mmCIF file of C-alpha atoms in Angstrom:
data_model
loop_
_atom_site.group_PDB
_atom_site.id
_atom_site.type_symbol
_atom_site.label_atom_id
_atom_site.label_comp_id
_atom_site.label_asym_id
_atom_site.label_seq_id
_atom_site.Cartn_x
_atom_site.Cartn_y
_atom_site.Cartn_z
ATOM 1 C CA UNK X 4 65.682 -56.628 -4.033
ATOM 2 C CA UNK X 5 66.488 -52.965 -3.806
ATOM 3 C CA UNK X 6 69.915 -51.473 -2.517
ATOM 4 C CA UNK X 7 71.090 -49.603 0.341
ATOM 5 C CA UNK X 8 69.987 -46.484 -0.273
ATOM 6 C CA UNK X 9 72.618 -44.462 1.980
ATOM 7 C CA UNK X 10 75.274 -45.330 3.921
ATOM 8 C CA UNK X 11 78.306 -44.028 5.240
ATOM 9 C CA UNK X 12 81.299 -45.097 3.505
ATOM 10 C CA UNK X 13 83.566 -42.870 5.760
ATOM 11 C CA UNK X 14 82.031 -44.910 8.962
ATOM 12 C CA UNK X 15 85.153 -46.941 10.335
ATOM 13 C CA UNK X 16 84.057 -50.786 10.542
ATOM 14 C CA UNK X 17 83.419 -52.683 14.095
ATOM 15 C CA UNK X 18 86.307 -54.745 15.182
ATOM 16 C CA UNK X 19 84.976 -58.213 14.776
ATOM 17 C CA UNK X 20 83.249 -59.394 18.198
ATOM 18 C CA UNK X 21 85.472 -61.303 20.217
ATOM 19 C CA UNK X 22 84.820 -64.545 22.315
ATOM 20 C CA UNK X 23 82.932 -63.635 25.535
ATOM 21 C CA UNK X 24 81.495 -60.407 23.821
ATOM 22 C CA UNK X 25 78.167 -59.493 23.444
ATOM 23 C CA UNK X 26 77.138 -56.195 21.594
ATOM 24 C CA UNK X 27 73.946 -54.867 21.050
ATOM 25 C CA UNK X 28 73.653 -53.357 17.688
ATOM 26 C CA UNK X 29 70.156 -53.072 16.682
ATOM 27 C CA UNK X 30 66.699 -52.123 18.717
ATOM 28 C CA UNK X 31 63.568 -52.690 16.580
ATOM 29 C CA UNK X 32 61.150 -50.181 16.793
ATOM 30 C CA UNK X 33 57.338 -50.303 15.848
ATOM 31 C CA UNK X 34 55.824 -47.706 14.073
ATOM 32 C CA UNK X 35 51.982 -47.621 11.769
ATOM 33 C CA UNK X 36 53.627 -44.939 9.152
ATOM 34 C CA UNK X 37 57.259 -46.246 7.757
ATOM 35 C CA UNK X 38 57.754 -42.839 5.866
ATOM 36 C CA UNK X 39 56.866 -40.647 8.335
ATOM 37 C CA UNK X 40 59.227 -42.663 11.491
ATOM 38 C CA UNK X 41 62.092 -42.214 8.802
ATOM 39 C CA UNK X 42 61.252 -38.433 8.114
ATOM 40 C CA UNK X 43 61.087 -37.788 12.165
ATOM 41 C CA UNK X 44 64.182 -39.754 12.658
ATOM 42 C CA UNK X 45 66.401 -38.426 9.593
ATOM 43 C CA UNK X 46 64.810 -35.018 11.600
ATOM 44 C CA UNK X 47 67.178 -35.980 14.133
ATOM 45 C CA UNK X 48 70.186 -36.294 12.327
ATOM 46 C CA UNK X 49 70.356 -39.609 12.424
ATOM 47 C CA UNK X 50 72.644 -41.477 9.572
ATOM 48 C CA UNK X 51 70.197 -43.329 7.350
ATOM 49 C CA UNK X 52 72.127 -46.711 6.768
ATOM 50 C CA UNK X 53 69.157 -48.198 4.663
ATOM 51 C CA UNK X 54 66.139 -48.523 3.370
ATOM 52 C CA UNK X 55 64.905 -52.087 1.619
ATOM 53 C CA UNK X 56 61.882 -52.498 -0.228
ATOM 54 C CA UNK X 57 62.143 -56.293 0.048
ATOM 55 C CA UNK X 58 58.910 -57.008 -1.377
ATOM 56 C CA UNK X 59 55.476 -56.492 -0.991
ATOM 57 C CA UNK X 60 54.585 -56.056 2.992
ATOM 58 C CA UNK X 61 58.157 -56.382 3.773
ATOM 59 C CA UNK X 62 60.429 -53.429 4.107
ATOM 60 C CA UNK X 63 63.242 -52.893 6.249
ATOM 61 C CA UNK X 64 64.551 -48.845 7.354
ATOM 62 C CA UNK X 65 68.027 -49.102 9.442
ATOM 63 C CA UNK X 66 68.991 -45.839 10.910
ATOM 64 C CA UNK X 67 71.865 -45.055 13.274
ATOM 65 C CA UNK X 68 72.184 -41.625 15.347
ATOM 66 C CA UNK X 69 75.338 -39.956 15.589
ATOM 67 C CA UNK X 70 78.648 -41.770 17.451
ATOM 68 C CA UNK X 71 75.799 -44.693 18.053
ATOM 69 C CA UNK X 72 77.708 -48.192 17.666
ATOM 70 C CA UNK X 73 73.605 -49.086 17.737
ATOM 71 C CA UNK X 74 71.030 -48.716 15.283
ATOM 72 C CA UNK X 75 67.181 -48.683 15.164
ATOM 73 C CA UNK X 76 65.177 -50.998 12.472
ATOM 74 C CA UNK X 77 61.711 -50.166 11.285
ATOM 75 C CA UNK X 78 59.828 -51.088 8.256
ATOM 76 C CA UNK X 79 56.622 -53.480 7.198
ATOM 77 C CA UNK X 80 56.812 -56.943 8.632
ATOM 78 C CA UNK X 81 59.955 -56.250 10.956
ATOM 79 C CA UNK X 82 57.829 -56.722 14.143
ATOM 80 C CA UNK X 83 54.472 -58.133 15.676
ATOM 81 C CA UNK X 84 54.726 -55.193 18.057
ATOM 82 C CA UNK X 85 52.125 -52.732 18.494
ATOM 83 C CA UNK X 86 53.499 -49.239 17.336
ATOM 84 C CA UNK X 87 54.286 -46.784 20.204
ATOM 85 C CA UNK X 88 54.792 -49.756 22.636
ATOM 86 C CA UNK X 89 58.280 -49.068 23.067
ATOM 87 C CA UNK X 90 58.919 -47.211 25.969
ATOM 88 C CA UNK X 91 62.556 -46.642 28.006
ATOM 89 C CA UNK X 92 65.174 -46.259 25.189
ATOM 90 C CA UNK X 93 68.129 -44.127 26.307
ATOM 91 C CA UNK X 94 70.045 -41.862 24.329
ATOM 92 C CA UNK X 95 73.379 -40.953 26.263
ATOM 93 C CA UNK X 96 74.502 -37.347 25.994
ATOM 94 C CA UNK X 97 77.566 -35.492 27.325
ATOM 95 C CA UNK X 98 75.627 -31.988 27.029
ATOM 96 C CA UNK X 99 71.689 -32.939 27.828
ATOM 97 C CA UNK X 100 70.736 -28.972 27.891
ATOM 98 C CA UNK X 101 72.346 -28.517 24.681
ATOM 99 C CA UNK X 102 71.095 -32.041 23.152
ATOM 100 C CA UNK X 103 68.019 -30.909 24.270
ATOM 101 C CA UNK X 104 68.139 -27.314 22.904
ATOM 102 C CA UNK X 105 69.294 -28.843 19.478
ATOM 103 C CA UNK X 106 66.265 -31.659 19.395
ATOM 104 C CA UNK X 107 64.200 -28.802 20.276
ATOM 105 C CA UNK X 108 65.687 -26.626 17.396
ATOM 106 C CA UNK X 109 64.896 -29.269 14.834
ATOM 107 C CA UNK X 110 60.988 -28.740 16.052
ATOM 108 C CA UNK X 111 60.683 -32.155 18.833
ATOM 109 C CA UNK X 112 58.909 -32.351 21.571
ATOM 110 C CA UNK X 113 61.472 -32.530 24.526
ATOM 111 C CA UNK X 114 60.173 -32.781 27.814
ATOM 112 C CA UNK X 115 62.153 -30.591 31.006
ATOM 113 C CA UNK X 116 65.233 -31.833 31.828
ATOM 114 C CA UNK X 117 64.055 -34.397 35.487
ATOM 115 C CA UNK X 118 65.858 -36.049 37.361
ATOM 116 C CA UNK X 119 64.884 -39.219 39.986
ATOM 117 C CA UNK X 120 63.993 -38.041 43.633
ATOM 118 C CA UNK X 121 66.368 -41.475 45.392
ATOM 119 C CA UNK X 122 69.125 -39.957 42.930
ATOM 120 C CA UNK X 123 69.744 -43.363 41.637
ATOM 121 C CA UNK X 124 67.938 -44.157 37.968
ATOM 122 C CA UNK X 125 64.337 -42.735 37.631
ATOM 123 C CA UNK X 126 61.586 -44.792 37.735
ATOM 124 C CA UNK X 127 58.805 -45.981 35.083
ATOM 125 C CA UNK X 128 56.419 -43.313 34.016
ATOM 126 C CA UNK X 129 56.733 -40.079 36.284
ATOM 127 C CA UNK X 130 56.560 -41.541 39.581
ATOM 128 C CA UNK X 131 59.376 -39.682 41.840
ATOM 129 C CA UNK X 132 60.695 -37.545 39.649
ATOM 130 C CA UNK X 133 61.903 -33.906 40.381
ATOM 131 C CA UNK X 134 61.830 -31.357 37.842
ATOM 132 C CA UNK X 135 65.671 -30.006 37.066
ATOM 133 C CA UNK X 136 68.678 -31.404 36.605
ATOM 134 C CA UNK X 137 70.444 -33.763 38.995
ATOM 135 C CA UNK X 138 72.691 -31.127 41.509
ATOM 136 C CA UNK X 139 75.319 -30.475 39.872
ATOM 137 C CA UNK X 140 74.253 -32.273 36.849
ATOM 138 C CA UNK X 141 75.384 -35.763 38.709
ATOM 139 C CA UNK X 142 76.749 -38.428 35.873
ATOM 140 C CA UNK X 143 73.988 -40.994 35.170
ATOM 141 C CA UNK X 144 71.399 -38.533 37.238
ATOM 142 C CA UNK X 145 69.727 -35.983 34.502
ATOM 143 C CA UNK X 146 67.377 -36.902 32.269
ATOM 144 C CA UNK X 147 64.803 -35.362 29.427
ATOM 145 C CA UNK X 148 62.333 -37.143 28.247
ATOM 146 C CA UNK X 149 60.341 -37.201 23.812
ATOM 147 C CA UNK X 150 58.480 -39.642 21.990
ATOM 148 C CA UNK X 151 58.745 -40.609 18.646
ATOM 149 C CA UNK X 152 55.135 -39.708 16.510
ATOM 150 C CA UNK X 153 53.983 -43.732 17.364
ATOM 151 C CA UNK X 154 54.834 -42.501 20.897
ATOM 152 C CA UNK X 155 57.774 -45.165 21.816
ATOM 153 C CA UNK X 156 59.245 -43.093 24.585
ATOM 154 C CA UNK X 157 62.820 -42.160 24.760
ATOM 155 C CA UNK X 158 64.821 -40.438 27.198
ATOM 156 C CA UNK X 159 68.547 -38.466 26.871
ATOM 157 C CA UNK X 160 70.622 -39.553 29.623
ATOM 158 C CA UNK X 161 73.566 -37.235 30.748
ATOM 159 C CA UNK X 162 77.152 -38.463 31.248
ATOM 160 C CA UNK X 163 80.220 -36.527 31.096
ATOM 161 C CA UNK X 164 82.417 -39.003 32.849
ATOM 162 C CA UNK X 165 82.149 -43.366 32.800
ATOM 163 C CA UNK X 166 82.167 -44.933 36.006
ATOM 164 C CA UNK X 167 85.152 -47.472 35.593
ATOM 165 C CA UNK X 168 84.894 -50.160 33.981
ATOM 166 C CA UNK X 169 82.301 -48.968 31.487
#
């Protein structure tokens, strides 16, 4: 079995989870090309925590994008899922026009910044949305949508300030 091939040695290590917690720490993610979904996503300047040649059919890429205490896993034989069928993950961002302007910089495909017409969290597909920013870029209310070259769709997600108890 191969090695980690990267990781990040200056990363500080998650507290141990504590009775009554539960974290999410890794979204799978299917994809037809394994090379090219790391190439886009190392595009994105996101840490590359491995990649496992297990065997034959069987390989497992872990990457993790920056301040995420969640990573994505791709590879051969991670998941039965179609690639592309993935659809909804969020990226939170403090900045989303300069996240944006920075994804766009490294040459993706960033949709204009949206946000939902009820002002509460958009909807599936485009249904209701209003191009723009939420007024005065509302907490949870702006969002800018890109897909990944399978097409699983994600979408950056701007908040400056938690509501409490978040």
């Amino acid at each position: 079995m191969s090695s980690v091939q990267e990781s990040n040695s200056s990363a500080a290590a998650s507290p141990p989870v504590r009775p009554g917690e539960v974290r999410l720490e890794v979204v799978v993610v299917p994809v037809s090309d394994v090379d090219r979904a790391k190439g886009f996503y190392q595009g994105l300047g996101w840490r590359l925590d491995a990649d496992l040649p297990v065997e034959d059919g069987y390989r497992v890429v872990q990457l993790t994008p920056p301040g995420s205490g969640c990573s994505i896993i791709f590879g051969e034989g991670v998941t039965s899922s179609p690639p592309g069928s993935l659809q909804g993950l969020h990226l939170v961002v403090h900045d989303l026009d300069a996240t944006r302007a920075e994804l766009i910089g490294r040459g993706v495909d960033v949709g204009e910044p949206f946000h939902e017409a009820s002002g509460v969290f958009h909807r599936a597909g485009t249904a209701g949305r209003v191009g723009g920013p939420a007024p005065d870029h509302a907490d949870y209310g702006s969002f800018a949508a890109f897909s990944d070259p399978d097409g699983n769709g994600w979408v950056l997600q701007e908040i400056r300030t938690r509501l409490p108890g978040r």
